[in-house]
Amino acid sequence: YLLLKNLYNREPQYNVQERNGILNESYYAITKSSISLKKFRDIFYKGKEKIIPNNIELFYTKRSLAYHFMDDGSRKNNQYYLYLCSFSKESIQNLQKLLLSWGIETSLQKRNVLYIKSRSNKIFIESIKDFIVPSMQYKLPVSL
């Protein structure tokens, strides 16, 4: 939020919802409407469909990967995943090609979940660890 503060009307809002007897806590923030953001919408949307463009390497950095992982990624034991549920397989392949160029091997699982192959875990973690904010450190391995 602090990095992009000028794009928001107000600070993130705290939200608590109860679902099936479980309290879910979250924060949400709404960006301002801005013509300067339209160029990104044009790059990452085709109509209403989210896409990962063929030239993703022009926009997506290792910092982007870290933010993506903090938002739509998870760790289960020593396995790492990126959830790309709303993207087409073709879009996901564009991201896979970029990650492979960084030495990060992946495989696509059911429901468009991108699995970071275990032999690439070290490269993946080294690529993102400096960008992970303190509140998301739990997604990294205990020992680095």
C-alpha positions as semicolon CSV with decimal commas, in nm:
position;residue;x (nm);y (nm);z (nm)
1;Y;0,000;0,000;0,000
2;L;0,271;0,246;0,093
3;L;0,446;0,198;-0,242
4;L;0,126;0,277;-0,433
5;K;-0,041;0,510;-0,182
6;N;-0,103;0,784;-0,440
7;L;-0,333;0,547;-0,635
8;Y;-0,581;0,510;-0,345
9;N;-0,858;0,732;-0,211
10;R;-0,810;0,604;0,144
11;E;-0,614;0,355;0,350
12;P;-0,695;-0,017;0,329
13;Q;-1,003;-0,119;0,526
14;Y;-1,013;-0,408;0,773
15;N;-1,292;-0,661;0,721
16;V;-1,414;-0,959;0,925
17;Q;-1,664;-1,209;0,786
18;E;-1,800;-1,525;0,938
19;R;-1,838;-1,824;0,707
20;N;-1,946;-2,162;0,838
21;G;-1,858;-2,060;1,193
22;I;-1,506;-1,947;1,096
23;L;-1,396;-1,585;1,116
24;N;-1,209;-1,467;0,807
25;E;-1,007;-1,149;0,846
26;S;-0,890;-0,945;0,550
27;Y;-0,797;-0,600;0,427
28;Y;-0,918;-0,443;0,107
29;A;-0,833;-0,128;-0,080
30;I;-0,993;0,041;-0,376
31;T;-0,785;0,232;-0,629
32;K;-0,884;0,561;-0,783
33;S;-1,007;0,567;-1,140
34;S;-0,713;0,690;-1,338
35;I;-0,634;0,727;-1,704
36;S;-0,272;0,641;-1,617
37;L;-0,386;0,292;-1,511
38;K;-0,575;0,235;-1,838
39;K;-0,255;0,139;-2,021
40;F;-0,210;-0,150;-1,776
41;R;-0,569;-0,261;-1,822
42;D;-0,510;-0,261;-2,197
43;I;-0,203;-0,482;-2,148
44;F;-0,349;-0,728;-1,897
45;Y;-0,710;-0,756;-2,017
46;K;-0,866;-0,865;-2,344
47;G;-1,221;-0,736;-2,307
48;K;-1,318;-0,862;-1,961
49;E;-1,073;-1,155;-1,965
50;K;-0,751;-1,128;-1,762
51;I;-0,446;-1,222;-1,968
52;I;-0,073;-1,265;-1,931
53;P;0,062;-1,113;-2,254
54;N;0,322;-1,275;-2,480
55;N;0,567;-0,999;-2,389
56;I;0,522;-1,038;-2,012
57;E;0,900;-1,006;-1,963
58;L;0,863;-0,632;-2,033
59;F;0,638;-0,587;-1,728
60;Y;0,697;-0,872;-1,485
61;T;1,002;-0,867;-1,261
62;K;1,121;-1,076;-0,970
63;R;0,956;-0,815;-0,746
64;S;0,635;-0,878;-0,943
65;L;0,675;-1,249;-0,880
66;A;0,714;-1,183;-0,506
67;Y;0,401;-0,968;-0,495
68;H;0,214;-1,223;-0,702
69;F;0,320;-1,496;-0,459
70;M;0,220;-1,289;-0,156
71;D;-0,125;-1,235;-0,308
72;D;-0,206;-1,555;-0,498
73;G;0,059;-1,800;-0,381
74;S;0,095;-2,054;-0,107
75;R;0,343;-2,286;0,058
76;K;0,255;-2,632;0,179
77;N;0,555;-2,787;0,349
78;N;0,831;-2,730;0,092
79;Q;0,599;-2,698;-0,206
80;Y;0,516;-2,363;-0,364
81;Y;0,213;-2,272;-0,574
82;L;0,074;-1,978;-0,769
83;Y;-0,301;-1,977;-0,819
84;L;-0,394;-1,854;-1,167
85;C;-0,756;-1,968;-1,172
86;S;-0,892;-1,687;-1,389
87;F;-0,625;-1,715;-1,661
88;S;-0,630;-1,925;-1,976
89;K;-0,375;-2,200;-2,024
90;E;-0,217;-1,996;-2,305
91;S;-0,165;-1,702;-2,067
92;I;-0,018;-1,929;-1,802
93;Q;0,225;-2,069;-2,059
94;N;0,349;-1,713;-2,118
95;L;0,430;-1,684;-1,748
96;Q;0,586;-2,031;-1,743
97;K;0,823;-1,934;-2,026
98;L;0,938;-1,627;-1,836
99;L;0,989;-1,820;-1,511
100;L;1,185;-2,087;-1,700
101;S;1,413;-1,816;-1,841
102;W;1,491;-1,732;-1,475
103;G;1,564;-2,101;-1,404
104;I;1,231;-2,166;-1,230
105;E;1,067;-2,483;-1,359
106;T;0,692;-2,520;-1,315
107;S;0,408;-2,751;-1,400
108;L;0,043;-2,672;-1,445
109;Q;-0,194;-2,860;-1,217
110;K;-0,572;-2,882;-1,198
111;R;-0,770;-2,560;-1,178
112;N;-0,480;-2,360;-1,322
113;V;-0,253;-2,393;-1,022
114;L;0,112;-2,342;-1,112
115;Y;0,340;-2,569;-0,911
116;I;0,702;-2,464;-0,862
117;K;0,901;-2,783;-0,918
118;S;1,098;-2,880;-0,608
119;R;1,431;-2,866;-0,793
120;S;1,358;-2,494;-0,853
121;N;1,259;-2,407;-0,495
122;K;1,596;-2,252;-0,408
123;I;1,599;-2,032;-0,720
124;F;1,237;-1,933;-0,661
125;I;1,297;-1,835;-0,297
126;E;1,621;-1,652;-0,378
127;S;1,435;-1,458;-0,649
128;I;1,157;-1,331;-0,421
129;K;1,280;-1,332;-0,059
130;D;1,410;-0,972;-0,053
131;F;1,068;-0,841;-0,161
132;I;0,847;-1,034;0,083
133;V;0,698;-0,800;0,343
134;P;0,722;-0,902;0,711
135;S;0,355;-0,998;0,743
136;M;0,399;-1,249;0,457
137;Q;0,725;-1,409;0,575
138;Y;0,525;-1,713;0,687
139;K;0,505;-1,814;0,321
140;L;0,885;-1,858;0,308
141;P;1,075;-2,155;0,446
142;V;1,168;-2,129;0,815
143;S;1,539;-2,151;0,741
144;L;1,686;-1,945;0,459
